[in-house]
Short mmCIF file of C-alpha atoms in Angstrom, two decimals:
data_model
loop_
_atom_site.label_atom_id
_atom_site.label_comp_id
_atom_site.label_asym_id
_atom_site.label_seq_id
_atom_site.Cartn_x
_atom_site.Cartn_y
_atom_site.Cartn_z
CA UNK A 96 144.61 147.10 4.76
CA UNK A 97 148.40 147.24 4.53
CA UNK A 98 148.23 149.03 1.19
CA UNK A 99 145.73 151.54 2.56
CA UNK A 100 148.02 152.39 5.51
CA UNK A 101 151.01 152.79 3.17
CA UNK A 102 149.08 155.31 1.08
CA UNK A 103 148.16 157.20 4.22
CA UNK A 104 151.81 157.42 5.23
CA UNK A 105 152.84 158.46 1.73
CA UNK A 106 150.30 161.22 1.73
CA UNK A 107 151.43 162.46 5.13
CA UNK A 108 155.00 162.62 3.84
CA UNK A 109 153.87 164.37 0.66
CA UNK A 110 152.05 167.19 2.47
CA UNK A 111 154.37 167.40 5.47
CA UNK A 112 151.81 167.29 8.30
CA UNK A 113 150.72 164.75 10.91
CA UNK A 114 147.25 163.81 9.73
CA UNK A 115 145.83 160.42 10.65
CA UNK A 116 143.23 160.06 7.92
CA UNK A 117 142.11 156.65 9.11
CA UNK A 118 140.96 157.88 12.53
CA UNK A 119 140.10 161.42 11.48
CA UNK A 120 142.40 162.99 14.06
CA UNK A 121 143.99 166.15 12.66
CA UNK A 122 146.87 168.02 14.25
CA UNK A 123 147.95 170.37 11.47
CA UNK A 124 144.71 172.35 11.08
CA UNK A 125 143.68 170.64 7.83
CA UNK A 126 140.27 171.89 6.77
CA UNK A 127 137.39 169.43 7.06
CA UNK A 128 136.53 169.86 3.37
CA UNK A 129 140.08 168.89 2.41
CA UNK A 130 140.31 166.04 4.91
CA UNK A 131 137.08 164.48 3.65
CA UNK A 132 138.28 164.79 0.07
CA UNK A 133 141.57 163.06 0.98
CA UNK A 134 139.57 160.24 2.57
CA UNK A 135 137.50 159.85 -0.59
CA UNK A 136 140.74 159.79 -2.62
CA UNK A 137 142.28 157.10 -0.40
CA UNK A 138 139.11 155.02 -0.57
CA UNK A 139 139.65 154.91 -4.35
CA UNK A 140 143.18 153.50 -3.77
CA UNK A 141 144.84 156.57 -5.26
CA UNK A 142 148.50 157.07 -4.46
CA UNK A 143 149.47 160.72 -3.70
CA UNK A 144 152.92 160.14 -5.20
CA UNK A 145 151.69 158.71 -8.49
CA UNK A 146 148.15 160.08 -9.01
CA UNK A 147 148.15 162.10 -12.23
CA UNK A 148 145.82 163.17 -15.02
CA UNK A 149 147.60 162.08 -18.17
CA UNK A 150 145.49 163.01 -21.24
CA UNK A 151 143.82 160.05 -22.90
CA UNK A 152 141.87 161.73 -25.71
CA UNK A 153 142.66 161.91 -29.39
CA UNK A 154 142.24 165.20 -31.21
CA UNK A 155 138.98 163.99 -32.74
CA UNK A 156 137.61 162.87 -29.37
CA UNK A 157 138.50 166.22 -27.83
CA UNK A 158 136.89 168.03 -30.75
CA UNK A 159 133.65 166.09 -30.30
CA UNK A 160 133.54 166.84 -26.56
CA UNK A 161 134.08 170.52 -27.23
CA UNK A 162 131.50 170.62 -29.99
CA UNK A 163 128.70 169.23 -27.82
CA UNK A 164 129.51 171.21 -24.69
CA UNK A 165 127.29 174.31 -24.37
CA UNK A 166 130.10 176.23 -22.65
CA UNK A 167 131.69 176.60 -26.09
CA UNK A 168 129.01 179.20 -26.82
CA UNK A 169 130.15 181.43 -23.94
CA UNK A 170 133.93 181.23 -24.44
CA UNK A 171 134.07 184.89 -25.57
CA UNK A 172 132.38 185.91 -22.30
CA UNK A 173 134.86 183.80 -20.30
CA UNK A 174 137.65 185.52 -22.18
CA UNK A 175 136.21 188.95 -21.37
CA UNK A 176 135.52 188.33 -17.69
CA UNK A 177 138.47 186.14 -16.70
CA UNK A 178 141.09 185.29 -19.32
CA UNK A 179 141.93 188.88 -20.28
CA UNK A 180 143.07 189.63 -16.74
CA UNK A 181 144.54 186.23 -15.82
CA UNK A 182 147.91 186.79 -17.47
CA UNK A 183 148.40 190.04 -15.55
CA UNK A 184 148.37 188.08 -12.28
CA UNK A 185 150.27 184.99 -13.47
CA UNK A 186 147.16 182.81 -13.66
CA UNK A 187 145.53 180.44 -16.12
CA UNK A 188 141.83 179.80 -16.68
CA UNK A 189 140.55 176.30 -17.40
CA UNK A 190 137.11 175.11 -18.45
CA UNK A 191 136.23 171.47 -17.74
CA UNK A 192 133.10 169.50 -18.57
CA UNK A 193 130.82 167.87 -16.01
CA UNK A 194 133.13 164.85 -15.72
CA UNK A 195 136.22 166.95 -14.91
CA UNK A 196 137.78 166.67 -18.38
CA UNK A 197 139.71 169.85 -19.24
CA UNK A 198 138.42 171.22 -22.57
CA UNK A 199 139.98 174.70 -22.77
CA UNK A 200 142.93 176.37 -21.03
CA UNK A 201 144.19 179.92 -21.52
CA UNK A 202 146.11 182.59 -19.62
CA UNK A 203 149.72 183.15 -18.60
CA UNK A 204 151.94 181.18 -20.99
CA UNK A 205 154.71 180.48 -18.46
CA UNK A 206 152.21 179.10 -15.93
CA UNK A 207 150.64 176.94 -18.64
CA UNK A 208 154.07 175.52 -19.40
CA UNK A 209 154.79 174.75 -15.74
CA UNK A 210 151.31 173.26 -15.29
CA UNK A 211 152.11 170.73 -17.99
CA UNK A 212 154.47 169.07 -15.49
CA UNK A 213 151.44 167.99 -13.45
CA UNK A 214 149.51 167.09 -16.64
CA UNK A 215 147.17 170.05 -16.30
CA UNK A 216 146.59 170.11 -20.06
CA UNK A 217 143.68 170.07 -22.47
CA UNK A 218 142.12 166.60 -22.60
CA UNK A 219 143.27 165.56 -19.12
CA UNK A 220 140.83 164.12 -16.58
CA UNK A 221 140.99 166.19 -13.38
CA UNK A 222 138.07 164.54 -11.62
CA UNK A 223 138.50 163.61 -7.97
CA UNK A 224 138.33 159.95 -8.98
CA UNK A 225 141.43 160.39 -11.13
CA UNK A 226 143.74 162.80 -9.28
CA UNK A 227 142.13 163.13 -5.86
CA UNK A 228 141.67 166.51 -4.20
CA UNK A 229 141.86 169.46 -6.61
CA UNK A 230 139.78 172.58 -7.10
CA UNK A 231 138.05 171.50 -10.36
CA UNK A 232 137.50 167.87 -9.34
CA UNK A 233 136.38 168.57 -5.78
CA UNK A 234 134.17 171.50 -6.83
CA UNK A 235 132.35 169.08 -9.15
CA UNK A 236 132.14 166.43 -6.43
CA UNK A 237 130.63 168.88 -3.92
CA UNK A 238 128.77 171.02 -6.49
CA UNK A 239 129.92 174.34 -5.06
CA UNK A 240 132.84 176.72 -5.37
CA UNK A 241 136.04 175.91 -3.45
CA UNK A 242 139.69 176.93 -3.11
CA UNK A 243 142.55 174.42 -2.79
CA UNK A 244 145.95 175.72 -1.77
CA UNK A 245 149.24 174.02 -2.68
CA UNK A 246 149.77 171.03 -0.28
CA UNK A 247 146.02 170.63 0.15
CA UNK A 248 146.09 168.86 -3.22
CA UNK A 249 146.10 165.08 -2.89
CA UNK A 250 148.61 164.61 -5.71
CA UNK A 251 152.14 165.71 -4.88
CA UNK A 252 152.58 166.87 -8.48
CA UNK A 253 150.05 169.64 -7.84
CA UNK A 254 151.64 171.02 -4.67
CA UNK A 255 153.35 174.00 -6.41
CA UNK A 256 149.93 175.34 -7.46
CA UNK A 257 146.80 176.80 -5.88
CA UNK A 258 143.36 176.85 -7.50
CA UNK A 259 139.83 178.24 -7.25
CA UNK A 260 136.97 176.52 -9.06
CA UNK A 261 133.22 177.08 -9.35
CA UNK A 262 130.71 174.74 -11.06
CA UNK A 263 128.42 176.10 -13.76
CA UNK A 264 124.87 174.87 -14.34
CA UNK A 265 122.33 174.94 -17.14
CA UNK A 266 120.12 177.91 -16.19
CA UNK A 267 117.01 176.18 -17.56
CA UNK A 268 117.36 172.58 -16.38
CA UNK A 269 119.82 173.00 -13.51
CA UNK A 270 122.03 170.28 -14.98
CA UNK A 271 125.75 170.46 -14.18
CA UNK A 272 127.60 171.62 -17.31
CA UNK A 273 131.16 171.84 -16.03
CA UNK A 274 133.48 173.95 -13.92
CA UNK A 275 135.52 177.14 -14.31
CA UNK A 276 138.96 176.96 -12.68
CA UNK A 277 141.65 179.55 -11.89
CA UNK A 278 145.12 178.06 -11.32
CA UNK A 279 148.47 179.64 -10.43
CA UNK A 280 150.27 180.90 -7.36
CA UNK A 281 148.85 182.53 -4.25
CA UNK A 282 146.78 184.98 -6.32
CA UNK A 283 144.64 182.01 -7.39
CA UNK A 284 143.33 181.64 -3.83
CA UNK A 285 143.26 185.30 -2.81
CA UNK A 286 140.11 186.23 -0.82
CA UNK A 287 138.63 188.10 -3.78
CA UNK A 288 139.22 185.32 -6.32
CA UNK A 289 136.34 183.05 -5.30
CA UNK A 290 133.71 185.86 -5.39
CA UNK A 291 135.14 186.98 -8.74
CA UNK A 292 134.78 183.52 -10.29
CA UNK A 293 131.31 183.10 -8.75
CA UNK A 294 130.24 186.42 -10.31
CA UNK A 295 131.67 185.33 -13.67
CA UNK A 296 129.75 182.05 -13.47
CA UNK A 297 126.54 183.96 -12.71
CA UNK A 298 127.14 186.09 -15.81
CA UNK A 299 127.83 182.98 -17.90
CA UNK A 300 124.62 181.31 -16.73
CA UNK A 301 122.70 184.50 -17.55
CA UNK A 302 124.24 184.52 -21.02
CA UNK A 303 123.28 180.88 -21.52
CA UNK A 304 119.72 181.73 -20.50
CA UNK A 305 119.61 184.58 -23.01
CA UNK A 306 120.90 182.28 -25.74
CA UNK A 307 118.33 179.64 -24.86
CA UNK A 308 115.50 182.13 -25.44
CA UNK A 309 116.43 182.59 -29.09
CA UNK A 310 117.93 179.17 -29.87
CA UNK A 311 115.76 176.28 -31.12
CA UNK A 312 114.91 173.75 -28.46
CA UNK A 313 117.09 170.61 -28.62
CA UNK A 314 115.59 167.35 -29.72
CA UNK A 315 114.21 165.32 -26.77
CA UNK A 316 116.73 162.52 -27.35
CA UNK A 317 119.69 164.81 -26.68
CA UNK A 318 121.11 165.09 -23.16
CA UNK A 319 119.44 167.80 -21.09
CA UNK A 320 121.22 171.14 -21.29
CA UNK A 321 123.43 170.24 -24.24
CA UNK A 322 122.96 172.11 -27.50
CA UNK A 323 125.35 172.44 -30.41
CA UNK A 324 127.04 175.86 -30.23
CA UNK A 325 126.48 178.23 -33.14
CA UNK A 326 129.02 180.39 -34.92
CA UNK A 327 130.17 183.63 -33.33
CA UNK A 328 132.14 186.34 -35.09
CA UNK A 329 134.15 188.38 -32.57
CA UNK A 330 135.11 191.87 -33.76
CA UNK A 331 135.25 193.92 -30.54
CA UNK A 332 138.66 195.22 -29.54
CA UNK A 333 140.51 193.28 -32.24
CA UNK A 334 141.85 194.37 -35.62
CA UNK A 335 141.65 190.91 -37.11
CA UNK A 336 138.46 189.32 -35.82
CA UNK A 337 137.89 185.63 -35.23
CA UNK A 338 135.27 182.95 -35.78
CA UNK A 339 134.23 180.76 -32.88
CA UNK A 340 132.15 177.65 -33.41
CA UNK A 341 132.15 173.88 -33.62
CA UNK A 342 134.22 172.23 -36.32
CA UNK A 343 133.62 168.84 -37.82
CA UNK A 344 136.04 166.12 -36.70
CA UNK A 345 139.24 166.34 -38.69
CA UNK A 346 138.36 169.78 -40.09
CA UNK A 347 140.98 171.72 -38.13
CA UNK A 348 143.00 173.98 -40.37
CA UNK A 349 146.63 173.02 -40.86
CA UNK A 350 149.02 175.03 -38.79
CA UNK A 351 146.22 176.65 -36.79
CA UNK A 352 147.63 177.91 -33.51
CA UNK A 353 144.97 179.33 -31.20
CA UNK A 354 143.50 178.98 -27.73
CA UNK A 355 141.00 176.33 -28.81
CA UNK A 356 140.05 174.34 -31.87
CA UNK A 357 136.80 176.31 -32.20
CA UNK A 358 138.57 179.60 -32.89
CA UNK A 359 139.87 180.68 -36.28
CA UNK A 360 141.62 184.02 -36.60
CA UNK A 361 140.68 186.00 -39.69
CA UNK A 362 142.49 188.46 -41.89
CA UNK A 363 141.30 192.07 -41.42
CA UNK A 364 139.55 192.06 -44.80
CA UNK A 365 137.76 188.76 -44.20
CA UNK A 366 136.60 190.01 -40.80
CA UNK A 367 135.22 193.15 -42.44
CA UNK A 368 133.34 191.17 -45.09
CA UNK A 369 131.82 188.71 -42.64
CA UNK A 370 130.78 191.47 -40.25
CA UNK A 371 129.09 193.46 -43.01
CA UNK A 372 127.23 190.37 -44.21
CA UNK A 373 126.23 189.44 -40.65
CA UNK A 374 125.02 193.01 -40.04
CA UNK A 375 123.09 193.19 -43.31
CA UNK A 376 121.35 189.83 -43.16
CA UNK A 377 119.21 190.54 -46.22
CA UNK A 378 122.38 190.51 -48.33
CA UNK A 379 124.41 193.07 -50.26
CA UNK A 380 125.04 193.50 -53.96
CA UNK A 381 128.64 193.38 -55.16
CA UNK A 382 128.63 197.15 -55.77
CA UNK A 383 127.15 197.91 -52.35
CA UNK A 384 129.50 195.59 -50.48
CA UNK A 385 132.51 196.94 -52.36
CA UNK A 386 131.44 200.49 -51.47
CA UNK A 387 131.09 199.60 -47.79
CA UNK A 388 134.61 198.16 -47.85
CA UNK A 389 136.30 201.02 -49.70
CA UNK A 390 135.02 204.41 -50.80
CA UNK A 391 137.49 205.18 -53.57
CA UNK A 392 139.46 202.04 -54.36
CA UNK A 393 139.76 201.42 -58.13
CA UNK A 394 138.51 198.08 -59.43
CA UNK A 395 136.72 197.59 -56.09
CA UNK A 396 134.22 195.01 -57.38
CA UNK A 397 136.91 192.91 -59.12
CA UNK A 398 139.03 192.97 -55.98
CA UNK A 399 136.01 192.00 -53.88
CA UNK A 400 135.26 188.98 -56.07
CA UNK A 401 138.85 187.75 -55.74
CA UNK A 402 138.67 188.24 -51.96
CA UNK A 403 135.40 186.30 -51.78
CA UNK A 404 137.10 183.35 -53.47
CA UNK A 405 139.84 183.41 -50.85
CA UNK A 406 137.31 183.76 -48.01
CA UNK A 407 135.31 180.76 -49.22
CA UNK A 408 138.50 178.67 -49.33
CA UNK A 409 139.26 179.60 -45.71
CA UNK A 410 135.72 178.75 -44.60
CA UNK A 411 135.72 175.45 -46.48
CA UNK A 412 138.58 174.30 -44.23
CA UNK A 413 137.76 175.94 -40.92
CA UNK A 414 133.93 176.19 -40.92
CA UNK A 415 132.50 174.19 -43.81
CA UNK A 416 128.97 174.69 -42.46
CA UNK A 417 129.33 178.46 -42.98
CA UNK A 418 128.45 179.31 -46.56
CA UNK A 419 128.38 182.64 -48.38
CA UNK A 420 125.82 182.99 -51.15
CA UNK A 421 126.00 185.24 -54.21
CA UNK A 422 123.73 187.69 -56.04
CA UNK A 423 123.43 189.24 -53.56
CA UNK A 424 126.29 188.28 -51.28
CA UNK A 425 124.71 186.91 -48.12
CA UNK A 426 125.37 184.49 -45.28
CA UNK A 427 123.46 181.27 -45.79
CA UNK A 428 124.34 180.20 -42.23
CA UNK A 429 123.30 182.12 -39.12
CA UNK A 430 126.29 183.94 -37.65
CA UNK A 431 126.11 185.89 -34.40
CA UNK A 432 128.48 188.73 -33.54
CA UNK A 433 129.79 189.91 -30.20
CA UNK A 434 128.90 193.47 -31.24
CA UNK A 435 125.30 192.40 -31.90
CA UNK A 436 125.15 190.69 -28.50
CA UNK A 437 126.16 193.92 -26.79
CA UNK A 438 123.27 195.74 -28.49
CA UNK A 439 120.80 193.00 -27.51
CA UNK A 440 121.96 193.11 -23.89
CA UNK A 441 121.52 196.90 -23.86
CA UNK A 442 118.01 196.52 -25.29
CA UNK A 443 117.13 194.11 -22.46
CA UNK A 444 118.47 196.48 -19.83
CA UNK A 445 121.37 194.16 -18.94
CA UNK A 446 123.79 197.07 -18.68
CA UNK A 447 126.48 195.40 -16.60
CA UNK A 448 126.59 192.34 -18.85
CA UNK A 449 126.68 194.55 -21.95
CA UNK A 450 129.63 196.50 -20.59
CA UNK A 451 131.43 193.29 -19.61
CA UNK A 452 130.91 191.93 -23.13
CA UNK A 453 132.16 195.16 -24.73
CA UNK A 454 135.88 194.46 -25.19
CA UNK A 455 136.56 197.57 -27.25
CA UNK A 456 135.46 199.26 -30.44
CA UNK A 457 134.52 197.31 -33.55
CA UNK A 458 137.59 196.36 -35.62
CA UNK A 459 139.48 199.47 -34.44
CA UNK A 460 142.06 199.27 -37.23
CA UNK A 461 139.51 199.30 -40.05
CA UNK A 462 138.86 202.39 -42.18
CA UNK A 463 136.16 200.73 -44.30
CA UNK A 464 133.11 203.05 -44.48
CA UNK A 465 130.66 200.28 -43.55
CA UNK A 466 132.75 199.21 -40.56
CA UNK A 467 133.10 202.81 -39.42
CA UNK A 468 129.30 203.08 -39.37
CA UNK A 469 128.88 199.89 -37.34
CA UNK A 470 131.64 200.96 -34.95
CA UNK A 471 129.93 204.30 -34.35
CA UNK A 472 126.51 202.66 -33.93
CA UNK A 473 127.69 200.23 -31.25
CA UNK A 474 129.85 202.76 -29.43
CA UNK A 475 127.20 205.48 -29.41
CA UNK A 476 124.41 203.11 -28.41
CA UNK A 477 126.46 201.86 -25.46
CA UNK A 478 127.35 205.38 -24.37
CA UNK A 479 123.85 206.82 -24.66
CA UNK A 480 122.16 203.86 -22.97
CA UNK A 481 124.54 203.87 -20.03
CA UNK A 482 124.28 207.65 -19.67
CA UNK A 483 120.49 207.58 -19.60
CA UNK A 484 119.66 204.30 -17.83
CA UNK A 485 122.62 202.63 -16.09
CA UNK A 486 123.31 202.59 -12.38
CA UNK A 487 126.14 204.75 -11.10
CA UNK A 488 128.30 201.67 -10.45
CA UNK A 489 128.03 200.57 -14.08
CA UNK A 490 128.54 204.11 -15.34
CA UNK A 491 131.69 204.42 -13.23
CA UNK A 492 133.01 201.17 -14.71
CA UNK A 493 132.32 202.58 -18.18
CA UNK A 494 134.05 205.87 -17.31
CA UNK A 495 137.19 203.95 -16.42
CA UNK A 496 137.39 202.28 -19.84
CA UNK A 497 139.83 203.54 -22.43
CA UNK A 498 136.94 204.73 -24.59
CA UNK A 499 135.36 206.96 -21.92
CA UNK A 500 138.43 207.96 -19.91
CA UNK A 501 138.40 211.47 -21.44
CA UNK A 502 134.63 211.86 -21.77
CA UNK A 503 133.79 214.72 -19.40
CA UNK A 504 130.05 214.28 -19.89
CA UNK A 505 130.26 210.72 -18.59
CA UNK A 506 132.33 211.77 -15.56
CA UNK A 507 129.92 214.62 -14.78
CA UNK A 508 126.99 212.20 -14.95
CA UNK A 509 128.80 209.96 -12.44
CA UNK A 510 129.28 212.94 -10.13
CA UNK A 511 125.59 213.79 -10.30
CA UNK A 512 124.52 210.22 -9.52
CA UNK A 513 126.90 209.62 -6.60
CA UNK A 514 125.56 210.29 -3.09
CA UNK A 515 126.83 213.50 -1.50
CA UNK A 516 129.09 211.66 0.96
CA UNK A 517 130.32 208.94 -1.38
CA UNK A 518 134.09 208.36 -1.05
CA UNK A 519 134.20 207.92 -4.83
CA UNK A 520 133.36 211.56 -5.51
CA UNK A 521 136.94 212.68 -4.92
CA UNK A 522 138.27 210.41 -7.67
CA UNK A 523 135.57 211.59 -10.08
CA UNK A 524 136.36 215.25 -9.35
CA UNK A 525 140.06 214.52 -9.88
CA UNK A 526 139.35 212.96 -13.27
CA UNK A 527 137.24 215.95 -14.33
CA UNK A 528 140.07 218.27 -13.29
CA UNK A 529 142.53 216.16 -15.30
CA UNK A 530 140.34 216.40 -18.40
CA UNK A 531 139.85 220.16 -18.06
CA UNK A 532 143.56 220.73 -17.50
CA UNK A 533 144.44 218.70 -20.59
CA UNK A 534 141.91 220.57 -22.73
CA UNK A 535 143.11 223.97 -21.53
CA UNK A 536 146.72 222.98 -22.18
#
């Protein structure tokens, strides 16, 4: 009992209020949710001055956890919806599994560095049982989204930070898959942050449901809701492209420096080749593939064969399960693309999700004829579908993208769809005037 009272006093000193956790009397306005979490933390004999989440996993153990977690398959969507904007507001985004183990962290680099002081790093256990009250751990304990601000954390190490976290579930079985967490300063607990993360989680669960419709059902012996992630080639809004997918233990490429061990950045030429082969699943002859890569390059076929040797060497290290066949050149392993996902979402009428997944044009720096065709196909399909079928809210979001910012037809369509007294009409009219003035100039 003496030890329990000492921990209570230490925690009071750490947070600077006058809370009597033993009797439940609160004088400093501590929220009930937080108070109950502190009580659970104290019942586990955690010390607020020493509780910390030091990582205990080896690289291989971390790789195995990542490989079997189904959230690996939606990392590109998390990047689109959350990570891309996190750095602008001095925030980091973390993804933890159902036990509270942090598997991926990305966002503002300076915040990531400072967060290392409280052991908020990949591989660390941030469950309530390990560190006490925190957004990711307590969100998992309560199974709903929460916000924890600075001194509300049980561990004194975490007091400089605020966090918002929302659990994510398997859309088919309802099983808890993990939690999405936003950590940083006051922006992490702004009133709009929790609804934003909840909306992102809803989109992630919808994406998981879509993937489950086309993926083979897992063997009965495997844990419910856990399927091995496939390989995704991301080519939207990037000149280099990247492969995302599970690696075998110990297969991480030397010197690889990326957000997670499932991502491998590609050279522009390798991204072009893999995209063309993924787009033309029946395969391409050497002459045809060379022509799609370059219209007039001399010795195109010889250069292609040398490049294929280099590509196979890269894949042998980073993704040994991904094989490229010959005569014709073809992918012997199923590879999905983020561009293909956008087209499938459009075909299903999921316009908002398609726009959220569209991070930019296909390999914008590429001049390869085959890539130019794919780029035009995806861009035009998105534009035409949204113009003809999307709601005005989605069409307005599209109009504000870099790609449609000067598209007067899109802005006029928004004006036609908006109600007569909508406050958004003025901004649309202003944008149309800007476009007309620029054209006349």
